[in-house]
Short mmCIF file of C-alpha atoms and ligand atoms in Angstrom, two decimals:
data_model
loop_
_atom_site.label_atom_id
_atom_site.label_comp_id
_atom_site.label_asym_id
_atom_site.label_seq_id
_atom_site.Cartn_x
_atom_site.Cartn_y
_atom_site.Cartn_z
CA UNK K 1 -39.99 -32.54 -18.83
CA UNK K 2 -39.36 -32.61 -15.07
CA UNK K 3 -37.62 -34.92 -12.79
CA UNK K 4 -40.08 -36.90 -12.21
CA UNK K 5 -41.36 -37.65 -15.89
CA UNK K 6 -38.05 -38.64 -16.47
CA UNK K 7 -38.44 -41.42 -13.53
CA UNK K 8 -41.69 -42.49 -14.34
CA UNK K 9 -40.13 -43.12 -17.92
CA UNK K 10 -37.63 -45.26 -16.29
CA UNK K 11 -39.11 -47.00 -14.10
CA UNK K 12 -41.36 -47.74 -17.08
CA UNK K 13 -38.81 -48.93 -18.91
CA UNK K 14 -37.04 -51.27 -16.25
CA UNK K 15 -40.91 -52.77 -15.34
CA UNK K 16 -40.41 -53.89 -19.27
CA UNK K 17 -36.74 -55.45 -18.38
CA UNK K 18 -34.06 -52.55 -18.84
CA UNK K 19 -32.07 -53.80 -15.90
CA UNK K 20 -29.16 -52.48 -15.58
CA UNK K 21 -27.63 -51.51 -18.77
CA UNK K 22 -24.14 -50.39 -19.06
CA UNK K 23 -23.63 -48.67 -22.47
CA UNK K 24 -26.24 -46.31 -24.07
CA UNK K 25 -26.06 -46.23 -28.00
CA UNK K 26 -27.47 -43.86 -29.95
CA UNK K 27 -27.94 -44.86 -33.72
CA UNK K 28 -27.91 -41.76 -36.59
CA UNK K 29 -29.70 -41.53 -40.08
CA UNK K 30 -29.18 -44.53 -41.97
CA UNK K 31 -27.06 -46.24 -39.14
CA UNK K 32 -29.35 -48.95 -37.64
CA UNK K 33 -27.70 -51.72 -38.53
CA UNK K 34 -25.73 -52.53 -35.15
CA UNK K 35 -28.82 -53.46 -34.46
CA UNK K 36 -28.40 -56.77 -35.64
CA UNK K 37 -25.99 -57.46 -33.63
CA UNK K 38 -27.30 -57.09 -30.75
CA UNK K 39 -28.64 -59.99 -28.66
CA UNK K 40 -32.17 -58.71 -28.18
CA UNK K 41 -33.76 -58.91 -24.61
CA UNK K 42 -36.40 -56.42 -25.01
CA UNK K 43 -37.91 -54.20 -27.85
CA UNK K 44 -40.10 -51.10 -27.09
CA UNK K 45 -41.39 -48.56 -29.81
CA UNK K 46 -41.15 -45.29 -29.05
CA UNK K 47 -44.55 -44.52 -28.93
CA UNK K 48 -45.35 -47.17 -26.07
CA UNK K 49 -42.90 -45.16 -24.14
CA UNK K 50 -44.41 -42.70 -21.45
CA UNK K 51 -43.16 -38.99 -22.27
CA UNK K 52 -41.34 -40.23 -25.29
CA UNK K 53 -41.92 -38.35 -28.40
CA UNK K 54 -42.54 -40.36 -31.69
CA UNK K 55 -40.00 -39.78 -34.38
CA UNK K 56 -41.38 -38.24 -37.53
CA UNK K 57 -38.50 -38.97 -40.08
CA UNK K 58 -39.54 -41.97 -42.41
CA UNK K 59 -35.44 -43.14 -41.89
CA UNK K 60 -35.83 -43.47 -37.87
CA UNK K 61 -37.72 -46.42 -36.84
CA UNK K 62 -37.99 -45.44 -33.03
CA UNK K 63 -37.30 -48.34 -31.49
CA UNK K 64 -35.94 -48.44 -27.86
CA UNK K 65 -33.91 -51.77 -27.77
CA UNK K 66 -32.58 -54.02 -24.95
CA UNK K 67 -30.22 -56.27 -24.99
CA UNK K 68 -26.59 -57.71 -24.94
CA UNK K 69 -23.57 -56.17 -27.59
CA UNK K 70 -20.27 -58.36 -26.69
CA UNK K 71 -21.55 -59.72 -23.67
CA UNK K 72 -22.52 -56.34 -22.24
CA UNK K 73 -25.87 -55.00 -21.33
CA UNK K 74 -26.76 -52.68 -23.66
CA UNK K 75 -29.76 -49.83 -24.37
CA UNK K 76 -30.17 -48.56 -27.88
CA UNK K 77 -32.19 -45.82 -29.85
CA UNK K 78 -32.86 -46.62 -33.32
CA UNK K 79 -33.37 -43.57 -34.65
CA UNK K 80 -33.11 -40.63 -32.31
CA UNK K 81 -34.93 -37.01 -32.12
CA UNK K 82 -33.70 -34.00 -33.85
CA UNK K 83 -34.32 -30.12 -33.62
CA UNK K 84 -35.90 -29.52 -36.91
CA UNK K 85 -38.65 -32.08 -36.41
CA UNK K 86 -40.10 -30.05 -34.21
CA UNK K 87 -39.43 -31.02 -30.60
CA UNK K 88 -37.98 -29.35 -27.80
CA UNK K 89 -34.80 -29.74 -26.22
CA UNK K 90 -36.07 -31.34 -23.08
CA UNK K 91 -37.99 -33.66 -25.48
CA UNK K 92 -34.76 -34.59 -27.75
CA UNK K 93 -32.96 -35.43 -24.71
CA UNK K 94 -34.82 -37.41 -22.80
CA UNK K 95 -33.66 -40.58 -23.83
CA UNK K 96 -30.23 -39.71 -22.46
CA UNK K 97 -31.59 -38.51 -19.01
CA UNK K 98 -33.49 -41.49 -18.94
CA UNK K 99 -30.24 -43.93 -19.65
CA UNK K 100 -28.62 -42.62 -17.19
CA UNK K 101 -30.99 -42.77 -14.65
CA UNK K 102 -31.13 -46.98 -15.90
CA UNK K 103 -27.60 -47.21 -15.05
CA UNK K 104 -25.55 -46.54 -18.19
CA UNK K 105 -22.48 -45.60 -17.53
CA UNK K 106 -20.78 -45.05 -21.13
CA UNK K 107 -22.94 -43.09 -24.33
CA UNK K 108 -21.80 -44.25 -27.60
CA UNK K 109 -23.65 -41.49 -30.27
CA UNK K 110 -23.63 -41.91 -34.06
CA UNK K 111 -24.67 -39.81 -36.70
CA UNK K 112 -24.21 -38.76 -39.99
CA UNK K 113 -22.42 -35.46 -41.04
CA UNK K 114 -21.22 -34.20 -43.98
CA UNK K 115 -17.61 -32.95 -44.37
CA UNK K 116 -16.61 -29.56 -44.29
CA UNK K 117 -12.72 -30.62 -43.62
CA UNK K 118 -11.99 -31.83 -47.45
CA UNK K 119 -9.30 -33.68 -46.51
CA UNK K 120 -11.82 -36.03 -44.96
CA UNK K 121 -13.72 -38.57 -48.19
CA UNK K 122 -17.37 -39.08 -47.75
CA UNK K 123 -17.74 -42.82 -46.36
CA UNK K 124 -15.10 -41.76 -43.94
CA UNK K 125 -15.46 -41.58 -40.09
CA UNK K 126 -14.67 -38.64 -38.12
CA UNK K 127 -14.72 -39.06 -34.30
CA UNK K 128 -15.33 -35.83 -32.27
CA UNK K 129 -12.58 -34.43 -30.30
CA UNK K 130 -14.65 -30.94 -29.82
CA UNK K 131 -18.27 -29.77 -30.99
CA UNK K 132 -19.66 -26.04 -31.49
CA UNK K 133 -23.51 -25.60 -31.31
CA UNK K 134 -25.18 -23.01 -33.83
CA UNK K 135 -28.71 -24.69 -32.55
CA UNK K 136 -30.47 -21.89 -31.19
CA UNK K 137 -31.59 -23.21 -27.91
CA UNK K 138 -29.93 -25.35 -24.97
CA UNK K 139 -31.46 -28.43 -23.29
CA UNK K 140 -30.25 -27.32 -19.95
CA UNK K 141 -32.31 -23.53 -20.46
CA UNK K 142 -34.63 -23.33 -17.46
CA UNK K 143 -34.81 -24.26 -13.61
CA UNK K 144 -31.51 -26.95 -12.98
CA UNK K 145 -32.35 -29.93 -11.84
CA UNK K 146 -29.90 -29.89 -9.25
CA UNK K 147 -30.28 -34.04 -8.69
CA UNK K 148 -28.80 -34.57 -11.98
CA UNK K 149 -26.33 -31.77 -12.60
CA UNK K 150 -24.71 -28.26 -11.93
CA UNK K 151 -26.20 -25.47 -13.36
CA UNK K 152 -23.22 -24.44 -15.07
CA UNK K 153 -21.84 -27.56 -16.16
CA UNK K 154 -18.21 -27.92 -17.47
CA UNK K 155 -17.64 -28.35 -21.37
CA UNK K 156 -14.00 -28.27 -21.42
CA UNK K 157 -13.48 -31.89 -22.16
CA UNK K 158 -17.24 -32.87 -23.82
CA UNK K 159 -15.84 -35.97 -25.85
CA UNK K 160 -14.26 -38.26 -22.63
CA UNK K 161 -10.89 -38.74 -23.61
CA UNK K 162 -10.49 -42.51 -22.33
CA UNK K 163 -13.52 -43.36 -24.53
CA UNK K 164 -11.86 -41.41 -27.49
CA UNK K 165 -8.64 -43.41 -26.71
CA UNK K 166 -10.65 -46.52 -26.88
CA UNK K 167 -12.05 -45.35 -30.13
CA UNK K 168 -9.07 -44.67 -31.75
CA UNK K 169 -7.48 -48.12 -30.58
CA UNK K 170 -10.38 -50.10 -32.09
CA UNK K 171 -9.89 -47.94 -35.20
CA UNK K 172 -6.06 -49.24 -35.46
CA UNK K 173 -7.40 -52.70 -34.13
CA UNK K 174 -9.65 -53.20 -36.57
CA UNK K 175 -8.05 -51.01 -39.76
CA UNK K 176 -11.09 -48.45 -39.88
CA UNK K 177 -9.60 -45.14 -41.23
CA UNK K 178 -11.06 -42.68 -38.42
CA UNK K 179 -10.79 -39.25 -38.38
CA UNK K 180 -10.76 -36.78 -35.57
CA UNK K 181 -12.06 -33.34 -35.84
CA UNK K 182 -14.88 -30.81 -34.34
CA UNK K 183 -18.66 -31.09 -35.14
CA UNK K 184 -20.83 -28.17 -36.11
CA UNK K 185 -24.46 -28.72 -35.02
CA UNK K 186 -26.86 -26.46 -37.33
CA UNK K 187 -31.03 -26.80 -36.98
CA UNK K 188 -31.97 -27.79 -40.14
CA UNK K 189 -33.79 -28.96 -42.17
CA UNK K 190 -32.22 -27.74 -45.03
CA UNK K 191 -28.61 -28.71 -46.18
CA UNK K 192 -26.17 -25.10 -46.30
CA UNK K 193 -25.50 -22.47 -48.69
CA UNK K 194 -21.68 -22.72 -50.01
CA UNK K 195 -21.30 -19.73 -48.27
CA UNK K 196 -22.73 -21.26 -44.93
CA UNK K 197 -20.08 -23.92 -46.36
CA UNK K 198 -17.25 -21.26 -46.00
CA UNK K 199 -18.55 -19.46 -42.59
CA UNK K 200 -18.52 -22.74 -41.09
CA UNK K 201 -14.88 -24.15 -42.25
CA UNK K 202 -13.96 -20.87 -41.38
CA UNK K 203 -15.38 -20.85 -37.34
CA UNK K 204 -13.77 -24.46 -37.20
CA UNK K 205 -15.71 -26.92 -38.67
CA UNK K 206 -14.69 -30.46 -39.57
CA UNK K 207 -18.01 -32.01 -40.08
CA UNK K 208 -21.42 -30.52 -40.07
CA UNK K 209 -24.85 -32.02 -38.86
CA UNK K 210 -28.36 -31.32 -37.40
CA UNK K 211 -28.09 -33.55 -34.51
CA UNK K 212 -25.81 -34.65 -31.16
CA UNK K 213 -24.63 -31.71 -29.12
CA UNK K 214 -27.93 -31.39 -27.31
CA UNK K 215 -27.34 -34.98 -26.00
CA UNK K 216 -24.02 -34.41 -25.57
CA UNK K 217 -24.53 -30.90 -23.74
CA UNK K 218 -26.98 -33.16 -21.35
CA UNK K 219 -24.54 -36.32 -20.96
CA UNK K 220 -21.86 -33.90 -19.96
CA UNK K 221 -24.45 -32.37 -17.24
CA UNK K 222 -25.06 -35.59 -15.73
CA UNK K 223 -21.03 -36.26 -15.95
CA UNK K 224 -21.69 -39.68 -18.54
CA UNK K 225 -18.76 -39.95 -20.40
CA UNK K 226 -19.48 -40.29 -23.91
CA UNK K 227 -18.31 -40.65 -27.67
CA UNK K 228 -19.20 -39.83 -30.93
CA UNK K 229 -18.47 -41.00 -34.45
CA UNK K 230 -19.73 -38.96 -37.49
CA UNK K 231 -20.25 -40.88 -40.97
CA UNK K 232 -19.29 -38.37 -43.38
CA UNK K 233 -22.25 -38.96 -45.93
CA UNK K 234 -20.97 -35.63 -48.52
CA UNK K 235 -18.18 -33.55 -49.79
CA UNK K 236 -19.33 -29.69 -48.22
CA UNK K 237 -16.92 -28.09 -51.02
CA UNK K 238 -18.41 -24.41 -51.14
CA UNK K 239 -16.75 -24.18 -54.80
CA UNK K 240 -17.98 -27.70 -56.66
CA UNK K 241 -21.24 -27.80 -55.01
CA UNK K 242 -23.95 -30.43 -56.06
CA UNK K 243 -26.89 -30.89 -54.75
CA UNK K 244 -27.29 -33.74 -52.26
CA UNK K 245 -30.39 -36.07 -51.97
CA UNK K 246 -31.32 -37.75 -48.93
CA UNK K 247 -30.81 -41.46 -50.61
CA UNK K 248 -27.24 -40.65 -51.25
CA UNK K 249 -26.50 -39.78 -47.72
CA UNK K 250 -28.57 -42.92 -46.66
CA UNK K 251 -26.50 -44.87 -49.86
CA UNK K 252 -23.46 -43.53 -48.20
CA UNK K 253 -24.05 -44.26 -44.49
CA UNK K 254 -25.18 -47.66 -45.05
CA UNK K 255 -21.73 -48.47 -46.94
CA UNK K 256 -19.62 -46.64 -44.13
CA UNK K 257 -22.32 -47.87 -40.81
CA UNK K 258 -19.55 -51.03 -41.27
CA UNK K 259 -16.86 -49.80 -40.21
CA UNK K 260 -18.61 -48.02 -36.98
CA UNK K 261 -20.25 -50.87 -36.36
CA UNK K 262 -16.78 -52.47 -35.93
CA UNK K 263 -15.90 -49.54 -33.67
CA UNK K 264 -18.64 -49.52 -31.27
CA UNK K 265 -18.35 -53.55 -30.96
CA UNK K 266 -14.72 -53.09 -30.30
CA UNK K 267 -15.26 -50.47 -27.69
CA UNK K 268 -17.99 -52.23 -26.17
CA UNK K 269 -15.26 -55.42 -25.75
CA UNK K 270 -12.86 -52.96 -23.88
CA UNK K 271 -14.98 -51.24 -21.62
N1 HPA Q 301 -25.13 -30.74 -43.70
C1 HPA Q 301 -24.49 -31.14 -44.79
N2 HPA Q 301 -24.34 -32.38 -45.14
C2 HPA Q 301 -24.84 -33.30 -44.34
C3 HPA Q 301 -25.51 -32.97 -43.19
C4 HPA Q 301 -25.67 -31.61 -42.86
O1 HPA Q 301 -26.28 -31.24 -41.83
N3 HPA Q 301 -25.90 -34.13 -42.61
C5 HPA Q 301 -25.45 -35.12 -43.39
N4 HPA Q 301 -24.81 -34.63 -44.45
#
């Protein structure tokens, strides 16, 4: 994905109304429901995008949405692109590149996680003050492209702190219980091995996940301040163990989606 795809894809995009958004959202497993609340302008589905990839998970619809969230102008991806189906880096973060090149100027992300901290309750939120990556490739591996970054781009402060602020405010504002904590990204598929449990509480883990960082790694690059909020969908207890099915997690999200929902609004208000 070069410089130019990344245009064409825009310019695509703002040919089919995408003028000048201000907040990029992206939506996690299970958590598309902002969605209706959003003032829809402008629908696209992923695979009518140019250079898009089409997601393969049956829980991501892949819809590219425009429109207003609190009175601002918004972009969102329902459903978003992860390692383990199969795509590159460059491909997974695309959409980001491309929001920023619309204009956005804030990235809200979303996902699900499951908790490694077990002082956090599944249905809980977690919002990430720090991430580590255990994904074994990079989004910025390659030639730079020096027009949107630095080749060696600063990570000491990945989560923007006035955004986090504004996170936790909304959280007080509107009586969410939100927790703060650092974000393991793994590849996937599978779920981990209690002992993968215990190596991973043990590097630092508060939540664990097979998504985010690469967007993050390539919204730092590009300096776009973003946020993230994990819904903890399961208990990662290496000693009481049960398997996990995917409807749980979904069962989970959908319950605890509310209270992000509420979030993201609230930010969105304050920006
Ligand atoms: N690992 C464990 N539990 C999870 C994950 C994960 O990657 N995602 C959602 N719940």
């Amino acid at each position: 994905m070069n410089y130019q795809n990344m245009h064409e894809t825009a310019n695509f995009l703002k040919e089919q109304g995408f003028v000048n958004p201000v907040v990029g959202i992206i939506l996690g497993t299970g958590l598309g429901k902002l969605v209706d609340e959003i003032k829809i302008l402008k629908k696209v589905s992923y695979s009518d995008i140019p250079n898009f990839p089409v997601s393969t998970v049956e829980s991501h619809k892949g819809v590219l949405i425009f429109g207003e969230l609190e009175g601002r102008k918004i972009v969102a991806m329902q459903g978003r692109f992860h390692y383990y189906e199969g795509y590159s880096m460059q491909q997974i973060t695309l959409p980001v590149r491309v929001m920023k090149l619309l204009g956005v100027e804030t990235l809200l992300i979303s996902n699900a996680a499951g908790a490694v901290n077990l002082n956090f309750q599944k249905g809980s939120l977690m919002l990430l003050d720090d991430h580590i990556s255990l994904l074994p490739e990079n989004p910025l591996t390659g030639k730079n492209i020096d027009e949107l970054g630095p080749r060696f781009p600063d990570m000491s402060q990945p989560y923007d702190e006035q955004l986090n602020n504004l996170m936790k405010n909304a959280a007080i504002e509107e009586k969410v219980t939100l927790h703060e904590g650092v974000y393991i990204s793994v590849p996937g598929p599978n779920l981990e091995t209690r002992a993968e449990y215990r190596y991973l509480k043990i590097i630092g883990a508060d939540a664990v996940g097979m998504s985010t960082v690469p967007e993050v790694i390539v919204a730092n690059h590009m300096q776009l301040p973003c946020a993230c909020v994990s819904v903890l969908t399961d208990e990662c207890d290496p000693e009481h163990l049960h398997p996990v099915s995917l409807q749980e997690i979904l069962d989970v999200a959908a319950e605890a989606e509310k209270g992000m929902i509420k979030l993201f609004k609230n930010v969105c208000r304050s920006l």
